[in-house]
Coordinates of C-alpha atoms in Angstrom, one line a residue:
Chain A
M1 CA -3.6 -19.3 21.8
K2 CA -0.4 -20.1 20.3
A3 CA 3.3 -19.6 22.1
D4 CA 4.6 -19.4 18.8
P5 CA 2.7 -18.3 15.4
G6 CA 3.8 -21.4 13.9
L7 CA 4.2 -19.6 10.5
Y8 CA 7.9 -20.5 9.7
D9 CA 11.0 -22.7 10.8
F10 CA 13.6 -21.0 12.3
A11 CA 16.6 -20.9 10.1
R12 CA 19.9 -17.9 10.4
F13 CA 20.7 -15.6 7.6
A14 CA 23.9 -16.6 7.2
D15 CA 23.0 -19.8 6.8
R16 CA 20.6 -19.2 3.6
P17 CA 21.7 -19.1 0.0
R18 CA 21.3 -15.2 -1.0
D19 CA 20.7 -15.2 -4.5
P20 CA 21.0 -12.1 -6.5
W21 CA 18.2 -10.5 -8.1
P22 CA 17.4 -9.7 -11.4
G23 CA 20.3 -8.1 -13.3
G24 CA 22.8 -9.1 -10.6
K25 CA 21.3 -6.7 -8.3
R26 CA 22.1 -6.7 -4.8
V27 CA 18.6 -5.5 -3.2
A28 CA 15.6 -5.5 -4.5
V29 CA 13.7 -1.9 -3.4
W30 CA 10.6 -1.8 -3.0
V31 CA 8.3 1.7 -1.9
A32 CA 5.4 1.0 -0.1
P33 CA 2.8 4.1 -0.2
N34 CA -0.4 3.5 2.0
L35 CA -2.9 5.0 0.4
E36 CA -6.0 5.0 2.9
F37 CA -9.0 6.0 4.4
Y38 CA -9.4 6.7 7.6
E39 CA -13.5 7.2 9.3
I40 CA -14.1 10.0 11.0
D41 CA -17.3 8.1 13.3
P42 CA -16.0 4.4 12.8
P43 CA -18.1 2.0 15.1
A44 CA -16.1 0.7 18.3
H45 CA -14.5 -2.1 18.3
P46 CA -13.8 -3.8 21.6
Q47 CA -10.4 -4.3 21.8
R48 CA -8.7 -1.0 20.2
R49 CA -9.5 2.6 19.9
S50 CA -9.5 4.4 16.5
W51 CA -8.8 7.9 17.8
T52 CA -7.5 9.0 20.9
K53 CA -10.4 12.0 20.9
P54 CA -13.9 11.8 21.5
H55 CA -15.2 12.1 17.9
P56 CA -14.4 14.0 15.5
D57 CA -10.7 13.9 16.1
V58 CA -10.1 16.7 14.3
V59 CA -6.3 16.9 14.2
G60 CA -6.1 13.2 13.6
Y61 CA -8.8 13.0 10.9
S62 CA -7.6 15.9 9.1
H63 CA -4.3 15.2 9.1
R64 CA -4.6 11.9 7.2
D65 CA -7.0 13.7 4.7
H66 CA -4.4 15.8 3.6
A67 CA -3.0 12.9 1.8
N68 CA -6.3 12.6 0.1
R69 CA -6.3 16.8 -0.8
V70 CA -2.5 17.6 -1.0
S71 CA 0.1 14.8 -0.6
H72 CA -0.7 11.7 -2.1
W73 CA 0.0 13.8 -5.7
R74 CA 3.6 15.4 -3.7
M75 CA 4.5 11.9 -2.7
A76 CA 3.5 10.2 -5.9
D77 CA 5.1 12.9 -8.7
A78 CA 8.8 12.3 -6.3
M79 CA 8.6 8.6 -6.8
T80 CA 7.6 9.0 -10.7
R81 CA 10.4 11.9 -11.0
H82 CA 12.8 8.9 -9.6
G83 CA 11.8 5.6 -11.3
F84 CA 10.1 4.3 -8.3
P85 CA 6.9 2.7 -9.0
G86 CA 4.4 1.7 -5.9
S87 CA 3.1 -0.9 -4.5
V88 CA 0.1 0.2 -2.8
S89 CA -1.3 -0.5 0.8
L90 CA -4.9 0.1 -0.3
S91 CA -7.9 1.2 2.4
V92 CA -9.8 -0.5 -0.3
A93 CA -12.9 1.7 0.6
L94 CA -10.4 4.7 -1.0
C95 CA -11.8 3.2 -4.2
Q96 CA -15.4 4.3 -3.8
H97 CA -14.7 7.8 -1.1
H98 CA -12.0 9.0 -3.3
P99 CA -11.3 7.2 -6.8
E100 CA -9.4 9.7 -8.2
V101 CA -6.4 8.8 -6.0
V102 CA -7.0 4.8 -7.0
A103 CA -6.8 6.1 -10.4
D104 CA -3.7 8.2 -10.1
A105 CA -1.8 5.6 -8.5
R106 CA -3.1 3.0 -11.2
Q107 CA -2.1 5.8 -13.9
R108 CA 1.1 5.5 -12.7
G109 CA 1.4 1.6 -13.2
W110 CA 1.5 0.9 -9.7
E111 CA 0.2 -2.3 -7.8
F112 CA -2.5 -2.7 -5.2
F113 CA -2.9 -4.9 -2.4
S114 CA -4.8 -4.7 0.6
H115 CA -4.9 -2.9 3.4
G116 CA -8.4 -3.9 4.5
I117 CA -11.7 -1.6 4.2
Y118 CA -10.6 0.8 6.4
N119 CA -8.1 1.6 8.3
T120 CA -10.6 2.3 11.4
R121 CA -12.1 -1.4 11.2
Y122 CA -10.0 -4.0 12.8
A123 CA -9.6 -7.4 12.6
Y124 CA -9.4 -8.8 15.7
G125 CA -12.1 -11.0 16.6
M126 CA -13.6 -11.9 13.7
S127 CA -14.8 -15.1 12.7
A128 CA -12.9 -16.5 10.3
D129 CA -16.2 -16.3 8.0
Q130 CA -16.1 -12.3 8.8
E131 CA -12.6 -12.2 8.1
R132 CA -13.5 -14.0 4.4
A133 CA -15.8 -11.3 4.0
I134 CA -13.4 -8.6 3.9
I135 CA -10.6 -10.7 1.6
A136 CA -13.8 -11.1 -1.1
D137 CA -14.6 -7.3 -0.8
S138 CA -11.2 -6.7 -1.2
I139 CA -10.6 -8.5 -4.5
R140 CA -13.7 -7.0 -5.7
T141 CA -13.3 -3.9 -4.6
V142 CA -10.5 -3.5 -6.5
R143 CA -10.9 -5.3 -9.7
E144 CA -13.8 -3.2 -10.0
A145 CA -11.7 0.1 -9.4
T146 CA -8.7 -0.8 -11.4
G147 CA -8.7 -4.3 -13.4
Q148 CA -6.0 -5.6 -10.9
T149 CA -6.2 -8.7 -9.3
I150 CA -4.7 -8.2 -5.9
R151 CA -1.9 -10.4 -4.7
G152 CA -1.0 -9.2 -1.4
W153 CA -2.1 -8.3 2.3
L154 CA -1.3 -6.0 4.8
A155 CA -3.7 -6.5 7.5
P156 CA -5.6 -3.4 8.1
A157 CA -3.9 -1.2 11.0
L158 CA -1.5 -4.7 11.4
T159 CA -4.6 -6.3 12.6
H160 CA -4.8 -10.1 12.7
T161 CA -6.1 -13.2 13.5
E162 CA -4.9 -16.6 13.8
N163 CA -6.2 -17.5 10.4
T164 CA -5.5 -14.4 8.6
L165 CA -2.9 -16.1 6.7
D166 CA -4.5 -19.1 6.3
L167 CA -7.7 -17.5 4.4
I168 CA -5.5 -15.0 2.0
A169 CA -4.0 -18.1 1.1
E170 CA -7.1 -20.0 0.9
A171 CA -8.7 -16.8 -1.4
G172 CA -5.9 -17.3 -3.7
L173 CA -3.2 -14.3 -2.5
D174 CA 0.1 -15.4 -2.9
Y175 CA 1.9 -12.9 -0.4
T176 CA 1.9 -11.2 2.7
C177 CA 3.5 -7.9 4.3
D178 CA 2.7 -8.9 7.5
L179 CA 5.8 -10.5 8.8
Y180 CA 9.1 -8.9 10.1
H181 CA 11.5 -11.6 11.0
D182 CA 13.5 -11.3 7.9
D183 CA 15.2 -9.4 4.9
R184 CA 14.8 -12.1 2.9
P185 CA 11.5 -13.3 1.4
L186 CA 10.5 -16.5 2.7
P187 CA 7.4 -19.1 2.4
V188 CA 5.2 -18.8 4.9
R189 CA 3.1 -21.9 6.0
T190 CA -0.5 -22.0 5.8
T191 CA -3.1 -25.1 5.4
T192 CA -4.5 -23.9 2.4
G193 CA -1.9 -22.3 0.1
D194 CA 1.4 -21.1 -1.2
L195 CA 1.9 -17.9 0.3
V196 CA 5.4 -16.2 0.5
S197 CA 6.3 -13.6 3.0
I198 CA 7.8 -9.9 1.3
P199 CA 9.6 -7.7 4.2
Y200 CA 7.9 -4.6 4.7
S201 CA 9.0 -2.5 7.5
L202 CA 8.1 -1.1 10.5
E203 CA 11.4 0.6 11.6
V204 CA 12.0 2.9 8.6
N205 CA 8.2 3.1 8.0
D206 CA 7.8 6.8 7.8
H207 CA 5.0 6.4 10.3
Y208 CA 7.9 5.1 13.3
G209 CA 10.4 7.4 12.0
F210 CA 8.3 10.6 12.3
F211 CA 5.5 9.4 15.0
I212 CA 7.7 7.0 16.9
Y213 CA 11.4 8.0 16.6
N214 CA 10.4 11.6 16.3
M215 CA 13.3 12.4 13.6
S216 CA 13.3 15.3 11.6
P217 CA 13.2 15.1 8.0
R218 CA 16.7 15.1 7.2
D219 CA 17.6 12.4 10.2
Y220 CA 15.1 10.0 8.7
A221 CA 16.6 10.2 5.2
R222 CA 19.5 9.3 6.8
A223 CA 18.4 6.4 8.4
L224 CA 17.0 5.1 5.0
I225 CA 20.0 5.6 3.2
D226 CA 22.1 4.1 5.6
Q227 CA 19.6 1.3 5.5
Y228 CA 19.9 1.2 2.0
E229 CA 23.5 0.8 2.3
R230 CA 23.6 -1.8 4.6
L231 CA 21.7 -4.0 2.9
A232 CA 23.0 -3.1 -0.3
A233 CA 26.2 -4.5 1.0
E234 CA 25.1 -7.5 2.7
G235 CA 23.3 -8.5 -0.8
G236 CA 20.4 -10.8 -1.8
T237 CA 18.2 -8.9 0.6
V238 CA 15.0 -6.7 0.2
M239 CA 14.2 -3.2 1.4
C240 CA 11.0 -1.6 1.9
I241 CA 10.1 2.1 2.1
P242 CA 6.7 2.2 3.9
L243 CA 5.1 5.6 3.7
H244 CA 1.9 7.6 4.4
A245 CA 1.6 10.8 2.4
Y246 CA 0.4 12.8 4.6
L247 CA 3.8 12.4 6.7
I248 CA 6.4 12.1 4.2
G249 CA 4.4 14.4 1.9
Q250 CA 4.3 17.5 4.0
P251 CA 6.2 20.2 2.6
H252 CA 9.0 20.1 5.3
R253 CA 10.3 16.4 4.4
I254 CA 9.5 15.9 0.8
A255 CA 12.7 17.4 0.0
A256 CA 14.7 15.7 1.9
F257 CA 13.1 12.3 1.1
E258 CA 13.9 12.8 -2.6
T259 CA 17.6 13.0 -1.8
V260 CA 16.8 9.4 -1.0
L261 CA 14.9 8.1 -3.7
A262 CA 17.8 10.0 -5.8
H263 CA 20.7 8.0 -3.8
I264 CA 19.0 4.8 -4.6
A265 CA 18.0 5.0 -8.1
A266 CA 22.0 6.7 -8.8
D267 CA 23.5 3.5 -7.0
G268 CA 23.3 0.9 -9.5
R269 CA 23.0 -2.1 -6.7
A270 CA 18.8 -1.6 -6.5
W271 CA 16.6 -3.5 -8.2
I272 CA 13.8 -1.5 -8.1
A273 CA 10.8 -3.3 -8.3
R274 CA 7.2 -3.7 -6.8
A275 CA 5.9 -6.6 -3.9
G276 CA 4.4 -9.4 -6.9
D277 CA 7.7 -8.9 -8.7
I278 CA 9.7 -9.6 -5.7
A279 CA 7.2 -12.5 -5.2
D280 CA 7.9 -13.7 -8.7
A281 CA 11.8 -13.4 -8.5
Y282 CA 11.9 -15.1 -5.2
R283 CA 9.6 -18.4 -6.8
N284 CA 11.3 -18.6 -10.1
P285 CA 14.8 -16.9 -9.6
S286 CA 16.4 -18.1 -13.3
A287 CA 13.4 -16.9 -15.3
A288 CA 13.9 -13.5 -13.7
G289 CA 17.3 -14.1 -14.5
G290 CA 18.9 -14.3 -10.9
G291 CA 20.1 -18.0 -11.1
R292 CA 19.3 -20.1 -7.7
Chain B
M1 CA -15.4 -14.0 20.7
T2 CA -16.9 -12.7 17.8
L3 CA -17.7 -9.6 16.5
D4 CA -20.9 -8.1 16.1
P5 CA -21.7 -8.9 12.5
A6 CA -22.7 -4.9 12.0
Y7 CA -19.0 -4.0 12.2
L8 CA -18.6 -5.0 8.8
D9 CA -21.7 -2.6 7.6
Y10 CA -20.5 0.7 5.9
P11 CA -23.1 3.0 5.5
R12 CA -21.1 5.9 4.9
R13 CA -18.8 4.1 2.1
R14 CA -19.4 6.4 -1.1
H15 CA -18.1 8.9 -3.4
G16 CA -16.6 11.9 -1.2
Y17 CA -16.3 11.5 2.9
D18 CA -18.0 10.2 5.3
H19 CA -19.7 13.1 6.5
D20 CA -20.8 16.6 5.1
L21 CA -18.9 18.8 7.2
Y22 CA -17.0 20.1 3.7
P23 CA -16.8 18.1 0.4
W24 CA -13.6 16.7 -1.3
S25 CA -11.2 18.9 -3.2
A26 CA -7.7 17.9 -4.7
L27 CA -5.4 21.0 -4.5
H28 CA -3.7 20.2 -8.0
E29 CA -6.6 20.8 -9.5
R30 CA -7.7 23.9 -8.0
A31 CA -7.0 27.1 -10.1
P32 CA -3.8 28.9 -9.3
V33 CA -4.1 31.5 -6.7
V34 CA -2.0 34.1 -6.7
W35 CA -1.0 36.6 -3.6
P36 CA -1.1 40.6 -3.5
G37 CA 2.2 41.4 -5.4
G38 CA 2.3 38.3 -7.5
K39 CA 3.8 36.2 -3.9
T40 CA 3.1 32.6 -4.5
V41 CA 3.7 31.3 -0.6
A42 CA 1.6 33.5 2.1
I43 CA 3.4 33.0 5.0
W44 CA 1.0 32.9 8.1
V45 CA 2.7 33.4 11.7
V46 CA 0.4 32.6 14.4
V47 CA 1.2 33.3 18.1
S48 CA -0.7 31.2 20.8
L49 CA -1.3 33.8 24.2
E50 CA -2.6 31.3 26.9
W51 CA -3.4 31.6 30.1
F52 CA -3.5 28.4 32.6
P53 CA -5.4 28.3 35.3
L54 CA -3.6 27.0 38.8
V55 CA -6.6 24.8 39.0
P56 CA -6.6 22.9 35.4
S57 CA -10.0 21.3 34.3
D58 CA -10.1 18.1 32.3
T59 CA -13.9 18.8 31.0
P60 CA -14.0 18.0 28.2
F61 CA -9.7 17.3 28.2
R62 CA -6.7 19.1 29.9
A63 CA -5.0 21.4 27.3
P64 CA -1.4 20.6 26.1
G65 CA 1.2 22.2 28.3
H66 CA -1.6 22.4 31.2
M67 CA -0.8 21.9 35.1
A68 CA 0.8 18.7 35.5
T69 CA 1.9 18.1 39.1
A70 CA -0.1 18.0 42.6
Y71 CA -1.7 21.5 43.2
P72 CA -0.2 24.3 43.3
D73 CA 2.0 23.8 40.2
Y74 CA 4.1 27.0 40.3
R75 CA 6.4 25.6 38.0
H76 CA 4.2 25.3 34.9
Y77 CA 2.0 27.9 35.9
T78 CA 5.0 30.4 36.2
A79 CA 6.6 29.1 33.5
R80 CA 4.1 29.6 30.9
E81 CA 3.4 33.1 32.4
Y82 CA 7.6 33.9 31.5
G83 CA 6.1 33.4 27.9
T84 CA 3.3 36.0 28.3
R85 CA 5.9 38.5 30.2
V86 CA 8.9 38.1 28.4
G87 CA 8.8 35.7 25.5
V88 CA 6.0 37.4 23.7
G89 CA 8.1 40.6 23.8
R90 CA 10.9 39.3 21.7
F91 CA 8.2 38.0 19.3
L92 CA 7.0 41.2 18.7
D93 CA 10.6 42.5 18.5
A94 CA 11.4 40.2 16.1
F95 CA 8.5 40.5 13.8
A96 CA 9.1 44.3 13.9
A97 CA 12.6 43.9 12.9
A98 CA 11.5 41.6 10.0
G99 CA 8.6 44.1 8.9
I100 CA 6.0 41.4 9.2
K101 CA 2.3 40.8 10.6
A102 CA 1.0 38.2 12.4
S103 CA -2.4 36.5 14.3
F104 CA -2.2 36.5 17.9
A105 CA -4.5 33.7 18.8
T106 CA -5.6 34.8 22.1
N107 CA -7.5 33.4 24.9
A108 CA -10.0 36.2 26.2
A109 CA -8.5 35.7 29.9
I110 CA -5.5 37.2 28.2
A111 CA -7.0 40.6 27.1
E112 CA -9.0 40.9 30.6
R113 CA -5.6 39.8 32.4
Y114 CA -3.2 41.8 30.7
P115 CA -5.3 44.2 28.6
E116 CA -2.0 46.7 28.1
L117 CA 0.0 43.6 25.9
V118 CA -3.1 43.3 23.4
A119 CA -3.4 46.7 22.8
D120 CA 0.1 47.0 21.9
I121 CA -0.2 43.7 19.4
V122 CA -3.4 45.4 17.8
V123 CA -1.3 49.0 17.6
R124 CA 1.4 47.2 15.9
G125 CA -1.0 46.3 13.1
H126 CA -1.3 42.2 14.4
E127 CA -4.7 40.8 14.0
I128 CA -6.2 39.0 17.2
V129 CA -7.9 35.5 16.7
A130 CA -10.0 34.1 19.5
H131 CA -8.7 31.1 21.0
S132 CA -11.2 30.3 23.9
T133 CA -11.9 32.2 26.9
D134 CA -8.8 30.0 29.0
M135 CA -6.7 27.3 29.0
N136 CA -9.6 25.6 30.4
G137 CA -11.7 26.4 27.9
T138 CA -11.1 23.0 25.7
I139 CA -14.1 22.1 23.3
A140 CA -15.0 18.4 22.4
T141 CA -17.7 15.9 21.8
G142 CA -19.1 15.4 25.3
L143 CA -19.5 19.5 25.9
A144 CA -23.3 20.4 26.3
E145 CA -24.0 22.5 23.2
A146 CA -25.4 25.5 25.1
D147 CA -22.1 25.5 27.0
E148 CA -20.0 25.4 24.4
R149 CA -22.1 28.3 22.1
D150 CA -21.6 30.2 25.5
L151 CA -17.8 29.2 25.6
I152 CA -17.7 30.8 22.2
A153 CA -19.6 33.8 22.8
R154 CA -18.0 34.9 26.1
A155 CA -14.6 34.4 24.1
L156 CA -15.5 36.5 21.1
D157 CA -17.3 39.1 23.3
T158 CA -14.4 39.7 26.0
L159 CA -11.9 40.5 22.9
E160 CA -14.4 42.8 21.2
R161 CA -15.4 44.7 24.1
I162 CA -11.4 45.0 25.1
T163 CA -9.8 45.8 21.7
G164 CA -12.6 47.0 19.7
T165 CA -12.6 44.2 17.1
R166 CA -14.7 41.3 17.0
P167 CA -12.4 38.6 15.8
R168 CA -12.9 36.9 12.7
G169 CA -10.8 33.9 13.3
W170 CA -11.2 31.2 16.1
L171 CA -8.5 28.4 17.0
S172 CA -10.0 25.7 19.3
I173 CA -7.7 24.9 22.0
A174 CA -5.5 21.6 20.5
R175 CA -7.7 22.0 17.6
S176 CA -10.3 20.4 19.1
Q177 CA -14.0 20.5 17.9
S178 CA -17.1 18.9 18.5
W179 CA -19.7 18.1 16.3
A180 CA -21.4 21.5 16.8
T181 CA -18.4 23.4 16.4
V182 CA -18.6 24.6 12.8
D183 CA -21.9 25.8 13.0
L184 CA -21.6 27.2 16.0
L185 CA -18.8 28.9 14.9
K186 CA -20.9 30.2 11.9
A187 CA -23.9 31.4 13.9
A188 CA -21.2 33.5 16.1
G189 CA -20.2 35.2 13.0
V190 CA -17.2 34.1 12.8
D191 CA -15.3 34.3 9.2
Y192 CA -12.8 31.0 9.8
C193 CA -11.3 28.8 12.0
C194 CA -7.6 27.5 11.9
D195 CA -8.6 23.7 13.2
W196 CA -8.3 21.3 10.0
V197 CA -5.0 20.5 9.2
N198 CA -6.2 19.2 5.6
D199 CA -4.6 21.6 3.0
E200 CA -2.6 24.5 2.1
L201 CA -4.9 26.7 0.8
P202 CA -7.9 28.1 2.7
W203 CA -10.9 26.5 2.0
R204 CA -15.1 26.2 3.3
F205 CA -17.3 24.4 5.2
A206 CA -20.7 23.6 3.7
N207 CA -22.2 26.1 5.6
G208 CA -20.0 28.8 4.4
L209 CA -17.4 29.3 7.3
A210 CA -13.8 29.1 6.2
N211 CA -11.0 27.1 7.5
L212 CA -7.1 28.2 7.3
P213 CA -5.3 25.2 7.8
L214 CA -2.3 25.9 10.4
N215 CA -0.7 23.0 10.0
H216 CA 0.0 21.6 13.3
E217 CA 3.6 19.7 12.0
L218 CA 4.9 23.0 11.2
S219 CA 4.6 24.3 14.9
D220 CA 6.8 24.8 17.3
R221 CA 4.8 22.8 19.9
Q222 CA 5.2 19.9 17.6
V223 CA 8.5 20.2 16.2
I224 CA 10.5 21.0 19.6
G225 CA 7.6 20.1 22.2
T226 CA 6.9 16.6 21.1
C227 CA 9.6 15.9 18.8
Q228 CA 12.3 17.8 20.9
A229 CA 13.8 18.7 17.8
S230 CA 16.2 21.6 18.4
A231 CA 15.2 25.6 17.3
A232 CA 17.9 25.7 14.8
S233 CA 16.6 22.1 13.6
Y234 CA 12.9 23.7 13.6
A235 CA 14.2 26.9 11.3
E236 CA 15.6 24.4 9.0
Q237 CA 12.7 22.3 9.0
I238 CA 10.6 25.5 8.0
T239 CA 13.0 26.7 5.4
D240 CA 13.1 23.7 3.7
A241 CA 8.9 24.0 3.7
F242 CA 9.3 27.4 2.4
D243 CA 11.8 26.5 -0.5
W244 CA 9.4 23.3 -1.6
L245 CA 6.3 25.5 -1.8
A246 CA 8.0 28.2 -3.2
G247 CA 8.6 25.9 -6.1
E248 CA 5.0 24.6 -6.6
K249 CA 2.9 25.5 -9.2
G250 CA 0.1 27.5 -7.7
G251 CA -0.1 29.6 -4.5
R252 CA 0.4 28.2 -1.2
L253 CA -0.1 28.8 2.7
L254 CA 2.9 28.0 5.0
P255 CA 1.4 28.7 8.8
I256 CA 4.4 28.7 11.2
H257 CA 2.6 28.3 14.8
L258 CA 4.8 29.5 17.7
T259 CA 4.5 29.5 21.2
P260 CA 5.8 32.1 23.6
Y261 CA 7.1 29.7 26.1
I262 CA 8.6 27.3 23.7
S263 CA 10.5 29.2 20.7
A264 CA 10.7 33.0 22.4
L265 CA 13.2 31.1 25.7
P266 CA 16.4 32.9 25.5
Y267 CA 18.1 30.2 23.7
R268 CA 15.7 29.6 21.0
I269 CA 14.5 33.0 20.2
G270 CA 17.7 33.8 17.9
A271 CA 16.9 31.0 15.5
I272 CA 13.7 32.3 15.2
E273 CA 14.9 35.6 14.4
R274 CA 17.1 34.5 11.7
L275 CA 14.7 32.3 10.3
L276 CA 12.2 35.4 9.9
A277 CA 14.9 37.8 8.6
D278 CA 15.6 35.2 6.0
L279 CA 11.9 34.4 4.8
A280 CA 11.0 38.4 5.1
Q281 CA 13.6 38.9 1.8
R282 CA 12.6 36.3 -0.1
P283 CA 10.7 37.3 -3.2
Q284 CA 8.1 34.5 -3.5
A285 CA 7.1 35.8 0.6
W286 CA 3.6 36.9 1.6
F287 CA 3.7 37.8 5.3
A288 CA -0.1 38.3 6.5
T289 CA -2.4 37.7 8.8
G290 CA -5.3 35.5 8.6
S291 CA -7.7 37.9 7.7
E292 CA -5.7 39.2 4.7
I293 CA -5.1 35.7 3.5
L294 CA -8.9 34.7 3.6
D295 CA -9.6 37.7 2.0
S296 CA -7.1 37.9 -0.8
W297 CA -8.4 34.1 -1.5
T298 CA -12.1 34.9 -1.1
R299 CA -11.6 37.4 -4.2
Q300 CA -9.9 35.1 -6.1
K301 CA -12.4 32.6 -5.6
S302 CA -15.0 35.0 -6.6
G303 CA -13.3 35.8 -9.8
K304 CA -11.7 38.9 -8.9
N305 CA -8.5 40.1 -9.3
V306 CA -6.3 41.0 -6.6
A307 CA -2.8 42.2 -7.7

């Protein structure tokens, strides 16, 4: 085990160039809906419980099921109305269980990256070959379901091994959403390939907003607008809005959230993009019109 | 350490769910539902009536809101009883003022101990939904099936004996079920349970039992108790939910799950009264009991018009 993950060098935000985004925009905004499938009776993992109750955990399971019956479409329609494509953090087994949800996202022009097979299967303790297997499964499954070749990874339920980032780069993926150390895309040191970190977010994730900080819907909307205003003012930044339809798509939350999308869309400083677009613009700023 | 290779086997990775309890269905693809009178939002107010024995049981788990200190926990016992003695009366008055009917999810012990309370609830036209025996009557995998069957029967039989009507609905404590619950409720003659929170319309399990989703996210226990919002914020959130649902195409179900010892406190009840009075005058709102909602939905599903 290492005391420092060794994935990047320390460099102060203030000391680094902050290129504008395409079109001279100040902040790249991307929305990351987590389209997930949680198993009702997953096998036990030695280091993490899936559910707090004995199976079936009726509230835990059926709350998440709300996404795939009701709230995915409510959330997705709000995004589409305001011109926000999704970059989907996908439990790839959703391609088997509910291909209807995956097809809806594909038809909206959303990008897919892998969030593991299920959000109830954890990577802790996997051998390199086991982790290679879930990466290959992810690539194959999403390609068969959508025609897209995934480029990114957000570890299933945020469970990692020391090998994870090397292995996704080895498989040809070129961005990770697993690191929270900066407001800019940054290269990640791997032994195997070219990997860039695209800032995702814990703090303004709806899961944190509603499950950790217990915010009201309107408080969460204010937090997102404050986050946006600050990052737009600083410039050269990335703002991610990670979502779970079973949270943000509830009827008491969606209207407040829509005010956030309307605010950002109308502001003029936002480059509304997908994760892969941000990775491309970071790697090739002149082609993206940013200029380095 | 390496994980067991079987951890990468996915035997239920297939179209639809990884269980056979109920089929998948997307709300927006279903035929629109219209509630009686052409209303579009059925508002289902559910009140939990709970008796917490002073000696709590942890088998299979301790109910939310149960005793928390060393014995005897007079603090929590009496604070819960305040809801049953004082708070529920405020709810009954508020419902009468707004002219609405509600479902009361009632422990059998409440009916045995306080028959005058349940008689008043029934006389006022509200529905009694079975809510286990008392707050030690929790259900989860680990409870022996014979014991669970007996618990369900005792709750239903007691409520039937005291109120004169066998409850058609069932709410498990903490909405917690075992693998057997759906079949045991069906076998006991229950028409619907309220435990699965995955939808905004009624639906049926494969065995024919109906589920009315009693969204825990819209309960006072979640919003006020867990998230620690004010009663004013709770009322605002429910109003926002109503406004959203009233704007969607097709009928919807808005559950409002209230707890006397939480939102019938003197400093909170005013916000609840104002919320109900506001919603009661909305043209899209149909306040109804669980049984009324289930019956209307069932008639429409079978092709018979309700209007």
